[in-house]
Amino acid sequence: MFFLNETVLTVAGVMIVLLFILSMSIKIVLEYERGVLFRLGRLVGVRGPGLILIIPFIDKITRISLRTIVIDVPPQEVITRDNVTCTVNAVLYYRAVAPDKAVVNVERYHDATSQYAQTTLRSVVGQADLDELLSQREKLNKIIQQIVDEATDPWGIKVTAVEIKDVTLPNEMQRAIAKQAEAERNRRAVVIQAEGEKQAAVRLAEATEILSGQEGAMTLRMLRSLSEAADSKSTTILFPLPVELRALLPDPAKIKVKTDAGRRKREEIRRQEKLMEENKIEVDEKLKGEETNEES
């Protein structure tokens, strides 16, 4: 009985050891991961994804994620080429494309990539003017991305993008930039207004030249303007009399002379008629007197 119990315990112990060894021999690598396998300290290769069998206590596997990693580059105080102090921060996108290099060629590739991005950001921004930093960020982003990508390529890291997020300027510089922008807007407004007035003057001169060459064109234009003005709510309309219409009207001085001559003529006619009437009355009276004398 004692021997049977000892056998059972031995078998159970062996089974437990085998299960433990089997559990240590089976590794599962996810789809977005790769396993870098070392055997007795030497690189064997990259395994995964899926089920991987290793030799316990002999093989060692290091998991590397292939997903894109996003890190914030801490704010960096930078002096631009035109001696303006500003604070710049950025965001970095990268991923491991060669897991074996990311494990063998560099220690803690996350920290290494972040530190290199910080130094590159300070260097590139320091070689640019403030205007370039504010207006040409896309250009600076590509320069930083290219430099960091070339430096991290031996580590098996691919830098996909670098984006400058914020540029913080001193308050004095912000006020100066605001004044400069306002002055530029005012200048553009004046230029646009002057250009518009110039074009309007040119068009007006052309229209005047065309209308002056056509008889009655100015009169028709004036009549059209009067028609448009009559449709408005204004009750008083003042307009100049065109030269063309003045030429058609008679001279006021001549009208006055003709009026005075007519009046004098009518007065003379009435005076002659009155004299004739008086002479007729005298003749009638003489005839009546002669008839009376003959009868007596």
Coordinates of C-alpha atoms in Angstrom, one line a residue:
M1 CA 0.0 0.0 0.0
F2 CA 2.8 2.3 0.9
F3 CA 4.6 1.5 -2.4
L4 CA 1.4 2.2 -4.4
N5 CA 1.0 5.6 -2.8
E6 CA 4.7 6.5 -3.5
T7 CA 4.2 5.5 -7.2
V8 CA 1.2 7.6 -7.5
L9 CA 2.9 10.6 -6.0
T10 CA 5.9 10.1 -8.3
V11 CA 3.7 10.0 -11.4
A12 CA 1.8 13.0 -10.3
G13 CA 5.0 14.9 -9.7
V14 CA 6.3 14.0 -13.1
M15 CA 3.1 15.1 -14.7
I16 CA 3.2 18.4 -13.0
V17 CA 6.8 18.9 -14.1
L18 CA 5.9 18.0 -17.7
L19 CA 3.0 20.3 -17.7
F20 CA 5.1 23.1 -16.3
I21 CA 7.8 22.5 -18.9
L22 CA 5.1 22.3 -21.7
S23 CA 3.6 25.6 -20.5
M24 CA 7.0 27.3 -20.7
S25 CA 7.6 25.8 -24.1
I26 CA 4.5 27.3 -25.7
K27 CA 4.4 31.0 -26.6
I28 CA 1.6 32.8 -28.4
V29 CA 2.6 35.9 -30.5
L30 CA -0.2 38.2 -31.5
E31 CA -0.8 39.4 -35.0
Y32 CA 0.7 42.9 -34.4
E33 CA 3.7 41.4 -32.6
R34 CA 6.9 39.6 -33.5
G35 CA 9.1 37.5 -31.3
V36 CA 12.8 37.8 -31.4
L37 CA 14.2 34.4 -30.4
F38 CA 17.6 33.9 -28.7
R39 CA 19.1 30.5 -28.0
L40 CA 21.9 30.3 -25.5
G41 CA 22.3 34.0 -26.0
R42 CA 22.6 34.0 -29.8
L43 CA 20.0 35.4 -32.2
V44 CA 18.1 32.7 -33.9
G45 CA 15.6 34.8 -35.8
V46 CA 12.2 36.4 -35.7
R47 CA 9.1 34.3 -35.0
G48 CA 5.4 34.9 -35.2
P49 CA 2.6 35.5 -35.3
G50 CA 0.8 32.5 -33.8
L51 CA 2.0 29.6 -31.7
I52 CA 5.7 29.3 -31.1
L53 CA 7.5 26.4 -29.4
I54 CA 10.8 27.1 -27.5
I55 CA 13.1 25.1 -25.3
P56 CA 12.7 26.1 -21.7
F57 CA 15.7 27.6 -20.0
I58 CA 17.6 27.6 -23.3
D59 CA 15.6 29.8 -25.5
K60 CA 14.5 33.4 -24.7
I61 CA 11.9 35.4 -26.7
T62 CA 11.5 39.2 -26.8
R63 CA 8.2 40.6 -28.1
I64 CA 8.3 43.7 -30.3
S65 CA 5.1 45.5 -31.3
L66 CA 4.8 46.5 -35.0
R67 CA 2.1 49.0 -34.4
T68 CA 2.7 52.8 -35.0
I69 CA 3.7 54.4 -31.8
V70 CA 2.9 58.1 -31.0
I71 CA 5.0 60.0 -28.5
D72 CA 4.9 63.7 -27.6
V73 CA 8.3 65.4 -27.9
P74 CA 8.6 67.6 -24.8
P75 CA 8.7 71.4 -25.3
Q76 CA 12.1 72.6 -26.3
E77 CA 13.3 76.2 -25.8
V78 CA 14.9 77.3 -29.0
I79 CA 16.6 80.4 -30.4
T80 CA 15.8 80.9 -34.1
R81 CA 18.2 82.2 -36.7
D82 CA 16.9 85.7 -36.2
N83 CA 17.5 85.6 -32.5
V84 CA 13.9 85.1 -31.3
T85 CA 13.4 82.8 -28.3
C86 CA 10.5 80.5 -28.5
T87 CA 9.2 77.2 -27.1
V88 CA 8.4 74.4 -29.6
N89 CA 6.9 71.0 -29.1
A90 CA 6.1 68.3 -31.5
V91 CA 4.5 64.8 -31.9
L92 CA 6.4 61.8 -33.4
Y93 CA 5.0 58.8 -35.2
Y94 CA 7.2 55.7 -35.7
R95 CA 7.1 51.9 -35.8
A96 CA 9.4 49.0 -35.7
V97 CA 10.0 47.4 -39.2
A98 CA 12.9 45.2 -38.2
P99 CA 12.3 43.7 -34.8
D100 CA 15.7 42.0 -34.6
K101 CA 17.5 45.3 -35.1
A102 CA 15.3 47.1 -32.6
V103 CA 16.4 44.5 -30.0
V104 CA 20.0 43.9 -31.0
N105 CA 21.3 47.3 -32.2
V106 CA 19.8 49.7 -29.6
E107 CA 18.7 49.5 -26.0
R108 CA 15.2 50.9 -25.3
Y109 CA 14.6 52.1 -28.8
H110 CA 11.5 54.1 -27.6
D111 CA 13.7 56.4 -25.5
A112 CA 16.5 56.5 -28.1
T113 CA 14.0 57.6 -30.8
S114 CA 12.4 60.3 -28.5
Q115 CA 15.8 61.8 -27.5
Y116 CA 17.0 61.9 -31.0
A117 CA 13.8 63.7 -32.1
Q118 CA 14.3 66.3 -29.4
T119 CA 17.8 67.2 -30.5
T120 CA 16.8 67.3 -34.1
L121 CA 13.9 69.5 -33.4
R122 CA 16.1 72.1 -31.6
S123 CA 18.7 71.9 -34.4
V124 CA 16.3 72.4 -37.3
V125 CA 14.2 75.1 -35.7
G126 CA 17.4 76.9 -34.7
Q127 CA 18.4 77.2 -38.3
A128 CA 15.1 78.7 -39.4
D129 CA 13.7 82.3 -39.1
L130 CA 10.6 83.0 -37.1
D131 CA 8.6 83.7 -40.2
E132 CA 9.6 80.4 -41.7
L133 CA 8.8 78.6 -38.5
L134 CA 5.3 80.2 -38.4
S135 CA 4.4 79.9 -42.1
Q136 CA 6.4 76.9 -43.4
R137 CA 5.8 74.2 -40.7
E138 CA 5.2 71.5 -43.3
K139 CA 8.7 72.1 -44.7
L140 CA 10.3 71.9 -41.3
N141 CA 8.3 68.7 -40.5
K142 CA 9.6 67.0 -43.5
I143 CA 13.2 68.0 -42.7
I144 CA 12.9 66.7 -39.2
Q145 CA 11.2 63.5 -40.3
Q146 CA 13.9 62.8 -42.8
I147 CA 16.8 63.3 -40.4
V148 CA 15.3 61.2 -37.6
D149 CA 14.3 58.5 -40.0
E150 CA 17.8 58.2 -41.4
A151 CA 19.3 58.1 -37.9
T152 CA 16.9 55.4 -36.7
D153 CA 17.1 53.2 -39.8
P154 CA 20.0 51.1 -38.3
W155 CA 17.7 50.4 -35.3
G156 CA 15.0 49.0 -37.5
I157 CA 12.7 52.0 -36.8
K158 CA 10.7 53.7 -39.5
V159 CA 9.7 57.3 -38.6
T160 CA 6.5 57.9 -40.6
A161 CA 5.7 61.6 -39.6
V162 CA 6.8 64.5 -37.4
E163 CA 4.4 67.3 -36.7
I164 CA 5.3 70.6 -34.9
K165 CA 2.3 71.2 -32.6
D166 CA 2.7 74.5 -30.8
V167 CA 5.1 77.5 -31.1
T168 CA 5.0 79.7 -28.0
L169 CA 6.4 83.2 -28.3
P170 CA 7.0 85.9 -25.7
N171 CA 4.2 88.4 -25.1
E172 CA 6.2 91.2 -26.6
M173 CA 6.8 89.3 -29.8
Q174 CA 3.1 88.3 -30.0
R175 CA 2.1 92.0 -29.8
A176 CA 4.7 92.9 -32.5
I177 CA 3.4 90.2 -34.8
A178 CA -0.2 91.3 -34.3
K179 CA 0.8 94.9 -35.2
Q180 CA 2.6 93.7 -38.2
A181 CA -0.3 91.6 -39.4
E182 CA -2.7 94.5 -38.9
A183 CA -0.4 96.8 -40.9
E184 CA -0.2 94.3 -43.7
R185 CA -4.0 94.0 -43.8
N186 CA -4.4 97.7 -44.0
R187 CA -1.8 97.9 -46.8
R188 CA -3.6 95.3 -48.8
A189 CA -6.9 97.0 -48.2
V190 CA -5.5 100.3 -49.5
V191 CA -3.9 98.6 -52.5
I192 CA -7.2 96.9 -53.4
Q193 CA -9.2 100.1 -53.0
A194 CA -6.7 102.0 -55.2
E195 CA -6.8 99.3 -57.8
G196 CA -10.6 99.4 -57.9
E197 CA -10.7 103.1 -58.2
K198 CA -8.1 102.9 -61.1
Q199 CA -10.2 100.3 -62.9
A200 CA -13.4 102.4 -62.4
A201 CA -11.7 105.5 -63.7
V202 CA -10.5 103.7 -66.8
R203 CA -13.9 102.2 -67.5
L204 CA -15.6 105.6 -66.9
A205 CA -13.1 107.3 -69.4
E206 CA -13.8 104.6 -72.0
A207 CA -17.6 105.0 -71.5
T208 CA -17.4 108.8 -71.8
E209 CA -15.4 108.5 -75.0
I210 CA -17.9 106.1 -76.5
L211 CA -20.9 108.2 -75.5
S212 CA -19.4 111.4 -76.7
G213 CA -19.0 109.9 -80.2
Q214 CA -22.7 109.0 -80.6
E215 CA -25.3 111.7 -81.0
G216 CA -28.0 111.6 -78.4
A217 CA -26.3 108.9 -76.3
M218 CA -25.8 111.2 -73.3
T219 CA -29.4 112.3 -73.5
L220 CA -30.6 108.7 -73.6
R221 CA -28.4 107.9 -70.6
M222 CA -29.8 110.8 -68.7
L223 CA -33.3 109.8 -69.4
R224 CA -32.6 106.3 -68.2
S225 CA -31.1 107.7 -65.0
L226 CA -34.2 109.8 -64.5
S227 CA -36.4 106.7 -65.0
E228 CA -34.4 104.8 -62.4
A229 CA -34.6 107.8 -60.0
A230 CA -38.3 108.1 -60.4
D231 CA -38.8 104.6 -59.1
S232 CA -37.2 105.5 -55.8
K233 CA -38.9 107.1 -52.8
S234 CA -37.3 110.4 -53.4
T235 CA -39.8 113.2 -54.2
T236 CA -37.3 115.8 -55.4
I237 CA -35.1 115.3 -58.4
L238 CA -32.5 117.8 -59.5
F239 CA -30.7 117.2 -62.8
P240 CA -28.8 119.4 -65.3
L241 CA -30.2 120.2 -68.7
P242 CA -28.0 118.6 -71.4
V243 CA -26.4 120.8 -74.1
E244 CA -28.3 118.9 -76.8
L245 CA -31.7 120.0 -75.3
R246 CA -30.5 123.6 -74.8
A247 CA -29.7 123.9 -78.4
L248 CA -33.3 123.0 -79.3
L249 CA -34.8 125.7 -77.0
P250 CA -35.3 129.3 -78.4
D251 CA -33.2 132.1 -77.1
P252 CA -35.1 133.9 -74.2
A253 CA -33.9 137.3 -75.4
K254 CA -35.4 136.7 -78.8
I255 CA -38.6 135.5 -77.2
K256 CA -38.8 138.8 -75.2
V257 CA -38.2 141.0 -78.3
K258 CA -40.8 139.2 -80.3
T259 CA -43.3 139.5 -77.4
D260 CA -42.7 143.3 -77.1
A261 CA -43.1 143.8 -80.9
G262 CA -46.4 141.9 -81.0
R263 CA -47.8 143.9 -78.1
R264 CA -46.9 147.2 -79.7
K265 CA -48.4 146.1 -83.0
R266 CA -51.7 145.1 -81.3
E267 CA -51.8 148.5 -79.5
E268 CA -51.3 150.3 -82.9
I269 CA -54.1 148.3 -84.5
R270 CA -56.4 149.1 -81.7
R271 CA -55.5 152.8 -81.9
Q272 CA -56.1 152.8 -85.7
E273 CA -59.5 151.1 -85.2
K274 CA -60.4 153.7 -82.6
L275 CA -59.5 156.5 -85.0
M276 CA -61.5 155.0 -87.8
E277 CA -64.5 154.6 -85.5
E278 CA -64.3 158.3 -84.5
N279 CA -64.0 159.4 -88.2
K280 CA -67.0 157.3 -89.0
I281 CA -69.0 159.0 -86.3
E282 CA -68.0 162.4 -87.6
V283 CA -68.9 161.5 -91.2
D284 CA -72.3 160.3 -90.1
E285 CA -73.0 163.5 -88.2
K286 CA -72.1 165.6 -91.2
L287 CA -74.4 163.6 -93.5
K288 CA -77.3 164.0 -91.1
G289 CA -76.6 167.8 -90.9
E290 CA -76.7 168.2 -94.7
E291 CA -79.9 166.2 -95.1
T292 CA -81.6 168.5 -92.5
N293 CA -80.5 171.6 -94.4
E294 CA -81.8 170.3 -97.7
E295 CA -85.2 169.6 -96.3
S296 CA -85.6 173.0 -94.8

